[in-house]
Amino acid sequence: MIWGGIEAGGTKFVCAVAAEDGKILERTQFPTDSPVPTVAKAIEFFRNYSDLAGIGIASFGPVELSAGRITSTPKPGWRNFGIADAVADKLGVKVAFDTDVNAAALGEWKWGAARGLDTFLYLTIGTGIGGGAMAGSRLIHGLHHPEMGHIRVPHDGSFAGVCPYHGDCLEGLACGKAMEERCGRPAEELPVDDPVWQEEARLLAHGVVNWICTLSPQLIIMGGGVMKRTTLFPAVRTRVSALLNAYVPIPEIVPPALGDDAGVLGAIGLCL
Amino acid sequence: MIWGGIEAGGTKFVCAVAAEDGKILERTQFPTDSPVPTVAKAIEFFRNYSDLAGIGIASFGPVELSAGRITSTPKPGWRNFGIADAVADKLGVKVAFDTDVNAAALGEWKWGAARGLDTFLYLTIGTGIGGGAMAGSRLIHGLHHPEMGHIRVPHDGSFAGVCPYHGDCLEGLACGKAMEERCGRPAEELPVDDPVWQEEARLLAHGVVNWICTLSPQLIIMGGGVMKRTTLFPAVRTRVSALLNAYVPIPEIVPPALGDDAGVLGAIGLCL
């Protein structure tokens, strides 16, 4: 018996199959195109496995969890696309569905950095900014699902932000796209001493402080493309410590133990 | 069998005894003095009940939950005071202990506005600002416990804030004490059309938006002295809606169904 996972990201899709122990047997990835051809590529990958017991989908959001569909995304063509049904109809297996960041949190809890914890936070800082969290050993869902990247934090107003819904929410100010718009080239090309990294650390630290004060996580995992610039970790830690001023204890802030597989493994974890 | 509860607030202590159904049999309250005389008054109240099965303490914070003590409070005399042991030693009953806001959330869940919900938020806007939350029908604790009032939100910098740890965190900007410092008199004396109420609604709305994005609560309950100015409810709702811009659904925002008894009933709920 093997299990499938789709990390449906705004930039790329990752598909993988794994045994119950979370060992990936095969993995593929491709850029996110419009819904129909993108899902067709995923189906093609899974068609090779006749013993597929189920598929988990970890989707970019916002989503309507019960309907298995993406809702108010600014991403062309994906608004109100029912990805869970589209996959289930074609493959005839049970499909589990959650947000990409909730799934990644689950993956890190089952097989990665958050094993044994009951309350922790997984963040991704990439094309967008998102967070998934567990409290009391359960993923937080609630009325809808967390959309952590869209919190508001203090900033100097010199940059209007890129979020099409909020402008200067944290995602609008600090996601990879925001950094690129600020500097005119992709974040990964910016030298380590570019002042934009200081501002990035300052913004992310404000987000982290707000999540520490709200959730009191035992651990914070920060993944995503922007966090590949690993100097951000000590820079964020220093600022979080200064902002909290010893008022409450600060959890460890670490990269995902599962690296770039956190999302797709978490997707598999959803259907196990 | 009856159960006791102490709402140990920074301004006042509320003590009550109740049956298992949450019906309060007797209740008293008195101003918070230094620890020893304040706890002595509480003990005196409970001494009248020979059939007391246990006492729950809902304490202002921050606290060390496992030790039942208050930690880094700026409140004179209370820093590192072990209130749970002080009560248990004198009364010889089991003592349960949590933050005031977690207890109030529990009270509203057992007997009030949050019955039947699994993920919701209880906020108090009073002398300080605090929040307790449930996710998956359990109170959020984590590494420490939430200290929600200390999140950072955008503001224009015209007021430095009153928080001795952070200056301009949300509590520092928007608690009752901050309003008083801003205006030179207690919030309840400020006329309804004073512009400070607009700024208060703006600040609280930013907090509420951040908590909606982080926890996705099914309901937000807002209590505490400042929220007695009930015009704040529609003012906060309007601003939350504008800030979120239809990106995610907005939960109802309501006063505590248990009114001023949410804290002390929640304290009782802790030991049931």
Coordinates of C-alpha atoms in Angstrom, one line a residue:
Chain A
M1 CA 0.0 0.0 0.0
I2 CA 1.4 3.4 -0.9
W3 CA 0.1 6.9 -0.4
G4 CA 0.2 9.9 -2.7
G5 CA 0.7 13.6 -1.9
I6 CA 0.3 16.7 -3.9
E7 CA 1.8 20.0 -2.7
A8 CA -0.2 22.4 -4.8
G9 CA 1.8 25.6 -4.6
G10 CA 1.3 28.9 -6.3
T11 CA 4.6 28.5 -8.1
K12 CA 5.1 24.8 -8.4
F13 CA 3.4 21.5 -7.9
V14 CA 5.2 18.7 -6.1
C15 CA 3.8 15.1 -6.4
A16 CA 5.2 12.2 -4.5
V17 CA 4.3 8.7 -3.4
A18 CA 5.5 7.2 -0.1
A19 CA 5.1 4.2 2.2
E20 CA 3.4 4.7 5.6
D21 CA 6.7 5.5 7.2
G22 CA 7.1 8.7 5.2
K23 CA 9.9 7.4 3.0
I24 CA 9.4 9.0 -0.4
L25 CA 9.5 6.3 -3.2
E26 CA 9.2 8.7 -6.2
R27 CA 8.8 12.4 -6.5
T28 CA 8.2 14.9 -9.4
Q29 CA 7.7 18.6 -9.6
F30 CA 6.6 21.1 -12.3
P31 CA 5.6 24.7 -12.5
T32 CA 2.0 25.7 -11.7
D33 CA 0.2 26.4 -14.9
S34 CA -3.6 27.0 -15.2
P35 CA -5.7 24.4 -13.3
V36 CA -6.6 21.8 -16.0
P37 CA -3.1 21.1 -17.5
T38 CA -1.5 21.3 -14.0
V39 CA -3.9 18.7 -12.5
A40 CA -3.5 16.5 -15.7
K41 CA 0.2 16.3 -15.1
A42 CA -0.3 15.3 -11.5
I43 CA -2.8 12.6 -12.5
E44 CA -0.3 11.3 -15.1
F45 CA 2.3 10.8 -12.3
F46 CA -0.1 8.9 -10.0
R47 CA -1.5 6.7 -12.8
N48 CA 1.6 4.6 -12.6
Y49 CA 0.7 3.3 -9.1
S50 CA -2.1 0.7 -9.1
D51 CA -1.8 0.2 -5.3
L52 CA -2.4 3.8 -4.4
A53 CA -4.5 3.9 -1.2
G54 CA -5.3 7.6 -1.1
I55 CA -4.0 11.1 -2.0
G56 CA -3.5 14.1 0.2
I57 CA -3.5 17.6 -1.3
A58 CA -1.7 20.4 0.4
S59 CA -3.0 23.5 -1.4
F60 CA -2.2 27.2 -1.6
G61 CA -5.0 29.2 -0.3
P62 CA -7.3 30.5 0.8
V63 CA -9.3 27.4 0.4
E64 CA -12.8 26.1 1.4
L65 CA -11.7 23.0 3.3
S66 CA -15.0 21.1 3.3
A67 CA -15.4 21.6 -0.5
G68 CA -11.8 20.9 -1.3
R69 CA -11.5 24.0 -3.4
I70 CA -9.3 27.1 -3.7
T71 CA -11.3 30.4 -3.1
S72 CA -10.2 34.0 -3.2
T73 CA -6.8 33.6 -4.7
P74 CA -5.4 36.4 -7.0
K75 CA -3.8 33.6 -9.0
P76 CA -5.3 33.6 -12.6
G77 CA -7.7 30.7 -13.3
W78 CA -7.6 29.1 -9.8
R79 CA -10.3 31.0 -8.1
N80 CA -13.0 28.6 -7.0
F81 CA -11.3 25.6 -8.6
G82 CA -12.3 22.4 -6.9
I83 CA -9.0 20.6 -6.9
A84 CA -9.9 17.8 -4.6
D85 CA -12.8 16.6 -6.7
A86 CA -10.8 17.1 -9.9
V87 CA -8.2 14.6 -8.5
A88 CA -10.7 12.2 -6.9
D89 CA -12.8 11.9 -10.1
K90 CA -9.8 11.0 -12.2
L91 CA -8.1 8.6 -9.9
G92 CA -10.9 7.1 -8.0
V93 CA -9.2 7.1 -4.6
K94 CA -10.0 8.9 -1.4
V95 CA -8.6 12.4 -1.3
A96 CA -7.7 14.4 1.9
F97 CA -7.3 18.2 1.6
D98 CA -5.8 21.0 3.7
T99 CA -3.8 24.1 3.3
D100 CA -0.2 23.8 2.2
V101 CA 1.1 25.2 5.5
N102 CA -1.1 23.0 7.7
A103 CA 0.1 20.0 5.7
A104 CA 3.7 21.0 6.1
A105 CA 3.2 21.5 9.8
L106 CA 1.7 18.0 9.9
G107 CA 4.7 16.6 8.0
E108 CA 7.2 18.1 10.4
W109 CA 5.2 16.8 13.3
K110 CA 5.0 13.2 12.0
W111 CA 8.5 12.9 10.6
G112 CA 10.5 16.1 11.1
A113 CA 11.5 18.9 13.6
A114 CA 8.2 19.0 15.6
R115 CA 8.0 15.3 16.6
G116 CA 6.6 15.0 20.1
L117 CA 5.4 18.6 20.4
D118 CA 1.8 19.6 20.9
T119 CA 1.9 23.3 20.1
F120 CA 4.1 24.7 17.3
L121 CA 4.1 26.9 14.2
Y122 CA 5.3 26.2 10.7
L123 CA 5.9 29.2 8.5
T124 CA 6.7 29.5 4.9
I125 CA 8.3 32.7 3.6
G126 CA 8.4 32.4 -0.2
T127 CA 6.3 33.6 -3.1
G128 CA 3.8 34.3 -0.4
I129 CA 3.8 34.1 3.4
G130 CA 1.8 31.5 5.2
G131 CA 1.6 29.6 8.5
G132 CA 0.2 26.4 9.8
A133 CA 0.0 25.6 13.5
M134 CA -0.8 22.8 15.9
A135 CA -2.3 23.4 19.3
G136 CA -2.9 20.5 21.6
S137 CA -1.5 18.1 18.9
R138 CA -4.2 19.1 16.4
L139 CA -3.9 21.3 13.4
I140 CA -5.7 24.6 13.9
H141 CA -8.7 25.0 11.5
G142 CA -11.5 27.1 13.1
L143 CA -14.0 29.0 11.1
H144 CA -12.0 28.9 7.9
H145 CA -8.2 28.3 8.3
P146 CA -5.4 30.5 9.4
E147 CA -4.1 33.0 6.8
M148 CA -1.1 34.1 8.9
G149 CA 0.7 36.0 6.2
H150 CA -2.0 38.6 6.2
I151 CA -1.4 40.0 9.7
R152 CA -0.6 43.7 10.0
V153 CA 2.7 44.7 11.5
P154 CA 4.4 48.1 12.1
H155 CA 6.4 49.5 9.2
D156 CA 7.6 52.9 8.1
G157 CA 5.2 53.3 5.2
S158 CA 8.0 53.8 2.6
F159 CA 6.8 50.7 0.6
A160 CA 3.1 50.2 -0.2
G161 CA 3.2 46.4 -0.3
V162 CA 2.2 44.0 -3.0
C163 CA -0.8 42.1 -1.5
P164 CA -3.7 42.6 -3.9
Y165 CA -6.1 42.3 -1.0
H166 CA -4.4 44.3 1.8
G167 CA -1.4 46.1 0.3
D168 CA 0.8 46.3 3.3
C169 CA 0.0 43.1 5.3
L170 CA 3.1 41.1 6.3
E171 CA 2.9 39.1 3.1
G172 CA 2.5 42.3 1.1
L173 CA 5.6 43.7 2.6
A174 CA 7.9 40.7 3.1
C175 CA 7.2 37.9 0.7
G176 CA 9.7 37.1 -2.0
K177 CA 7.6 39.0 -4.5
A178 CA 7.6 42.1 -2.3
M179 CA 11.4 41.9 -1.9
E180 CA 11.7 41.7 -5.7
E181 CA 9.5 44.6 -6.3
R182 CA 11.4 46.7 -3.7
C183 CA 14.8 45.9 -5.2
G184 CA 14.1 45.2 -8.9
R185 CA 15.5 41.7 -8.9
P186 CA 14.8 38.3 -7.2
A187 CA 15.6 38.1 -3.5
E188 CA 18.1 35.3 -4.1
E189 CA 20.2 37.6 -6.3
L190 CA 20.5 40.3 -3.6
P191 CA 23.8 40.3 -1.8
V192 CA 23.9 39.3 1.8
D193 CA 24.8 42.8 2.9
D194 CA 21.9 44.5 1.0
P195 CA 19.9 46.5 3.6
V196 CA 16.7 44.9 2.3
W197 CA 17.7 41.8 4.3
Q198 CA 17.8 43.8 7.5
E199 CA 14.3 45.2 6.8
E200 CA 13.2 41.6 5.9
A201 CA 14.4 40.4 9.3
R202 CA 12.7 43.3 11.0
L203 CA 9.4 42.6 9.4
L204 CA 9.5 38.8 9.9
A205 CA 10.5 39.4 13.6
H206 CA 7.4 41.4 14.1
G207 CA 5.3 38.6 12.7
V208 CA 7.1 36.0 14.8
V209 CA 6.6 38.1 17.9
N210 CA 2.8 38.4 17.2
W211 CA 2.6 34.6 16.7
I212 CA 4.6 33.9 19.9
C213 CA 2.2 36.2 21.9
T214 CA -0.9 34.6 20.3
L215 CA 0.0 30.9 20.2
S216 CA 2.9 30.4 22.5
P217 CA 4.5 27.8 20.3
Q218 CA 7.1 25.3 21.6
L219 CA 8.9 25.6 18.3
I220 CA 8.8 27.8 15.2
I221 CA 9.9 26.3 11.9
M222 CA 10.6 28.7 9.1
G223 CA 10.8 27.4 5.5
G224 CA 10.2 28.7 2.0
G225 CA 12.4 30.2 -0.6
V226 CA 13.3 33.4 1.2
M227 CA 14.6 31.5 4.2
K228 CA 17.2 29.8 2.0
R229 CA 19.1 33.0 2.9
T230 CA 20.1 31.4 6.2
T231 CA 21.5 34.6 7.7
L232 CA 17.9 35.5 8.2
F233 CA 17.6 33.0 11.1
P234 CA 20.0 34.7 13.5
A235 CA 18.8 38.1 12.3
V236 CA 15.2 37.2 13.1
R237 CA 16.1 35.6 16.4
T238 CA 18.0 38.7 17.6
R239 CA 15.1 41.1 16.7
V240 CA 12.5 38.8 18.3
S241 CA 14.5 38.8 21.5
A242 CA 14.8 42.6 21.5
L243 CA 11.1 43.1 20.8
L244 CA 9.9 40.7 23.5
N245 CA 12.4 42.1 26.0
A246 CA 12.4 39.0 28.2
Y247 CA 8.6 39.2 28.8
V248 CA 7.9 35.7 27.7
P249 CA 10.1 32.7 26.8
I250 CA 11.2 32.5 23.1
P251 CA 11.0 29.1 21.3
E252 CA 13.7 27.8 19.0
I253 CA 13.4 29.1 15.5
V254 CA 14.6 26.4 13.0
P255 CA 14.5 25.4 9.3
P256 CA 12.2 22.5 8.3
A257 CA 13.9 19.2 9.1
L258 CA 12.2 17.8 6.0
G259 CA 13.6 20.6 3.9
D260 CA 11.7 21.1 0.6
D261 CA 9.8 17.8 1.2
A262 CA 7.8 19.1 4.2
G263 CA 4.9 20.1 2.1
V264 CA 4.5 17.0 0.0
L265 CA 5.2 14.7 2.9
G266 CA 2.6 16.6 4.9
A267 CA 0.2 16.1 2.0
I268 CA 0.8 12.4 2.3
G269 CA 0.4 12.6 6.1
L270 CA -3.1 14.1 5.5
C271 CA -4.4 10.8 4.1
L272 CA -2.6 8.4 6.3
Chain B
M1 CA -20.2 19.4 46.8
I2 CA -19.3 22.9 45.8
W3 CA -16.4 24.4 43.9
G4 CA -14.5 27.6 44.4
G5 CA -13.1 30.1 41.9
I6 CA -10.7 33.0 42.3
E7 CA -10.4 35.5 39.5
A8 CA -7.1 37.1 40.5
G9 CA -7.0 40.3 38.5
G10 CA -4.5 43.1 38.5
T11 CA -7.2 45.5 39.7
K12 CA -9.6 43.3 41.7
F13 CA -10.0 39.8 43.0
V14 CA -13.4 38.1 42.5
C15 CA -14.1 35.0 44.6
A16 CA -17.2 32.8 44.2
V17 CA -18.5 29.3 45.0
A18 CA -20.8 27.4 42.6
A19 CA -22.4 24.1 42.1
E20 CA -21.3 21.9 39.2
D21 CA -23.8 23.5 36.8
G22 CA -22.0 26.8 37.1
K23 CA -24.7 28.5 39.2
I24 CA -23.0 30.9 41.5
L25 CA -24.0 30.5 45.2
E26 CA -22.0 33.3 46.6
R27 CA -19.6 35.9 45.3
T28 CA -17.4 38.6 46.7
Q29 CA -14.9 41.0 45.3
F30 CA -12.3 43.4 46.6
P31 CA -9.4 45.5 45.2
T32 CA -6.1 43.8 44.6
D33 CA -3.6 44.8 47.3
S34 CA -0.2 43.3 47.9
P35 CA -0.2 39.5 47.8
V36 CA -0.4 38.5 51.5
P37 CA -3.5 40.5 52.6
T38 CA -5.2 39.9 49.2
V39 CA -4.9 36.1 49.5
A40 CA -5.9 36.3 53.2
K41 CA -9.2 37.9 52.2
A42 CA -9.9 35.2 49.6
I43 CA -9.1 32.5 52.2
E44 CA -11.5 34.1 54.6
F45 CA -14.3 33.9 52.1
F46 CA -13.7 30.2 51.3
R47 CA -13.3 29.2 55.0
N48 CA -17.1 29.4 55.3
Y49 CA -17.5 26.4 53.0
S50 CA -16.7 23.0 54.6
D51 CA -17.8 21.1 51.6
L52 CA -15.4 22.8 49.1
A53 CA -14.1 20.2 46.6
G54 CA -11.5 22.3 44.9
I55 CA -10.5 25.8 43.9
G56 CA -9.6 27.2 40.5
I57 CA -7.5 30.2 40.2
A58 CA -7.6 32.4 37.1
S59 CA -4.6 34.7 37.4
F60 CA -3.3 37.8 35.7
G61 CA 0.0 37.1 34.1
P62 CA 2.4 36.2 32.9
V63 CA 2.4 33.1 35.0
E64 CA 4.4 29.9 35.2
L65 CA 1.6 27.4 34.8
S66 CA 3.3 24.3 36.2
A67 CA 4.4 26.2 39.4
G68 CA 1.2 28.1 39.9
R69 CA 2.9 31.4 40.2
I70 CA 2.9 34.9 38.6
T71 CA 6.2 35.8 37.0
S72 CA 7.3 38.9 35.2
T73 CA 4.5 41.3 36.1
P74 CA 5.2 44.9 36.6
K75 CA 2.7 44.9 39.5
P76 CA 4.4 45.7 42.8
G77 CA 4.9 42.7 45.1
W78 CA 3.4 40.1 42.8
R79 CA 6.5 39.2 40.8
N80 CA 7.2 35.5 41.4
F81 CA 4.4 35.1 43.9
G82 CA 3.3 31.4 44.1
I83 CA -0.5 32.1 44.5
A84 CA -1.6 28.5 43.9
D85 CA 0.5 27.1 46.7
A86 CA -0.5 30.0 49.0
V87 CA -4.1 29.1 48.6
A88 CA -3.7 25.3 48.7
D89 CA -1.6 25.5 51.9
K90 CA -4.2 27.4 53.7
L91 CA -7.4 25.6 52.5
G92 CA -6.1 22.0 52.0
V93 CA -8.0 21.5 48.8
K94 CA -6.8 20.8 45.3
V95 CA -6.1 23.9 43.3
A96 CA -6.2 24.3 39.5
F97 CA -4.4 27.2 37.9
D98 CA -4.5 29.0 34.6
T99 CA -4.4 32.5 33.2
D100 CA -7.4 34.8 33.8
V101 CA -8.2 34.9 30.0
N102 CA -7.8 31.1 29.5
A103 CA -10.2 30.6 32.4
A104 CA -12.7 33.2 31.0
A105 CA -12.6 31.4 27.7
L106 CA -13.3 28.1 29.4
G107 CA -16.2 29.7 31.3
E108 CA -17.7 31.0 28.1
W109 CA -17.3 27.6 26.5
K110 CA -18.9 25.7 29.3
W111 CA -21.7 28.1 30.2
G112 CA -21.6 31.1 27.9
A113 CA -21.4 32.4 24.4
A114 CA -18.9 29.8 23.0
R115 CA -20.9 26.6 23.9
G116 CA -20.5 24.0 21.2
L117 CA -17.5 25.8 19.4
D118 CA -14.1 24.2 19.1
T119 CA -12.0 27.2 18.1
F120 CA -12.7 30.7 19.5
L121 CA -11.0 33.6 21.1
Y122 CA -11.8 35.4 24.4
L123 CA -10.3 38.9 24.8
T124 CA -10.3 41.3 27.7
I125 CA -9.7 45.0 27.1
G126 CA -9.4 46.5 30.5
T127 CA -6.5 47.6 32.8
G128 CA -4.5 45.4 30.4
I129 CA -5.2 43.5 27.3
G130 CA -5.2 39.7 27.2
G131 CA -6.6 36.8 25.2
G132 CA -7.3 33.2 25.8
A133 CA -8.2 30.8 23.1
M134 CA -9.4 27.3 22.4
A135 CA -8.4 25.4 19.3
G136 CA -9.8 21.9 18.8
S137 CA -11.9 22.3 22.0
R138 CA -8.8 22.7 24.1
L139 CA -7.3 25.8 25.7
I140 CA -4.1 26.9 24.0
H141 CA -1.1 26.7 26.3
G142 CA 2.1 25.8 24.4
L143 CA 5.6 26.7 25.6
H144 CA 4.3 29.3 28.1
H145 CA 0.8 30.7 27.5
P146 CA -0.5 33.2 25.1
E147 CA 0.1 36.9 26.0
M148 CA -2.0 38.3 23.2
G149 CA -2.1 41.9 24.4
H150 CA 1.6 42.2 23.6
I151 CA 1.4 41.8 19.8
R152 CA 2.6 44.8 17.7
V153 CA 0.3 46.6 15.4
P154 CA 0.7 49.6 13.1
H155 CA 0.2 53.0 14.6
D156 CA 1.2 56.5 13.8
G157 CA 3.9 56.9 16.5
S158 CA 2.2 59.9 18.2
F159 CA 1.9 58.0 21.5
A160 CA 4.8 56.0 23.0
G161 CA 2.6 53.5 24.8
V162 CA 2.5 52.5 28.5
C163 CA 3.7 48.9 28.5
P164 CA 6.8 48.8 30.8
Y165 CA 8.2 45.9 28.7
H166 CA 7.4 46.9 25.2
G167 CA 6.1 50.5 25.1
D168 CA 3.9 50.4 22.1
C169 CA 2.6 46.9 22.0
L170 CA -1.2 46.7 21.6
E171 CA -1.7 46.7 25.4
G172 CA 0.7 49.6 25.7
L173 CA -1.3 51.6 23.1
A174 CA -4.9 50.5 23.8
C175 CA -5.5 49.3 27.3
G176 CA -7.6 51.4 29.7
K177 CA -4.4 52.8 31.3
A178 CA -3.1 53.9 27.9
M179 CA -6.4 55.6 27.1
E180 CA -6.2 57.4 30.5
E181 CA -2.6 58.5 29.9
R182 CA -3.5 59.7 26.5
C183 CA -6.5 61.7 27.6
G184 CA -5.7 62.6 31.2
R185 CA -8.8 60.9 32.6
P186 CA -10.3 57.4 32.9
A187 CA -11.7 56.0 29.7
E188 CA -15.2 55.7 31.1
E189 CA -15.3 59.4 31.6
L190 CA -14.5 60.2 28.0
P191 CA -17.5 61.2 25.9
V192 CA -18.6 58.8 23.2
D193 CA -17.6 61.3 20.4
D194 CA -14.1 61.8 21.8
P195 CA -11.7 60.9 18.9
V196 CA -9.8 58.6 21.2
W197 CA -12.6 56.0 20.8
Q198 CA -12.0 56.0 17.0
E199 CA -8.3 55.4 17.6
E200 CA -9.2 52.7 20.2
A201 CA -11.4 51.0 17.6
R202 CA -8.7 51.2 15.0
L203 CA -6.0 49.7 17.3
L204 CA -8.3 46.9 18.5
A205 CA -9.4 46.1 14.9
H206 CA -5.7 45.6 14.0
G207 CA -5.4 43.2 16.9
V208 CA -8.6 41.4 15.9
V209 CA -7.5 41.1 12.3
N210 CA -4.1 39.6 13.4
W211 CA -5.9 37.0 15.6
I212 CA -8.4 36.1 12.9
C213 CA -5.5 35.5 10.4
T214 CA -3.6 33.5 13.0
L215 CA -6.3 31.4 14.7
S216 CA -9.4 31.6 12.4
P217 CA -11.7 31.7 15.4
Q218 CA -15.4 30.7 15.0
L219 CA -16.3 33.5 17.5
I220 CA -14.5 36.4 19.2
I221 CA -15.7 37.5 22.6
M222 CA -14.6 40.9 23.8
G223 CA -14.9 41.7 27.5
G224 CA -13.2 43.9 30.0
G225 CA -13.9 47.4 31.3
V226 CA -13.0 49.3 28.1
M227 CA -15.6 47.2 26.2
K228 CA -18.4 48.5 28.4
R229 CA -18.3 51.4 25.9
T230 CA -20.5 49.2 23.6
T231 CA -20.2 51.6 20.7
L232 CA -16.8 49.9 20.3
F233 CA -18.3 46.7 19.0
P234 CA -19.8 48.1 15.7
A235 CA -16.7 50.4 15.4
V236 CA -14.3 47.4 15.6
R237 CA -16.4 45.3 13.3
T238 CA -16.5 47.9 10.6
R239 CA -12.7 48.4 10.7
V240 CA -12.0 44.6 10.8
S241 CA -14.2 44.2 7.7
A242 CA -12.4 47.0 5.9
L243 CA -8.9 45.7 6.8
L244 CA -9.7 42.1 5.8
N245 CA -11.3 43.3 2.5
A246 CA -13.3 40.0 2.1
Y247 CA -10.2 37.9 2.0
V248 CA -11.3 35.5 4.8
P249 CA -14.7 35.2 6.6
I250 CA -15.1 37.2 9.7
P251 CA -16.5 35.6 12.9
E252 CA -19.1 37.3 15.1
I253 CA -17.7 39.6 17.7
V254 CA -19.8 39.7 20.9
P255 CA -19.6 40.6 24.6
P256 CA -19.2 37.8 27.1
A257 CA -22.5 36.0 27.8
L258 CA -21.4 35.5 31.4
G259 CA -20.7 39.3 31.7
D260 CA -18.4 40.1 34.6
D261 CA -18.7 36.5 35.9
A262 CA -16.8 35.0 32.9
G263 CA -13.5 35.0 34.8
V264 CA -14.6 33.7 38.1
L265 CA -16.9 31.0 36.5
G266 CA -14.0 30.0 34.3
A267 CA -11.8 29.7 37.4
I268 CA -14.5 27.3 38.8
G269 CA -14.5 25.5 35.5
L270 CA -10.8 24.9 35.8
C271 CA -11.2 22.6 38.8
L272 CA -14.4 20.8 37.7

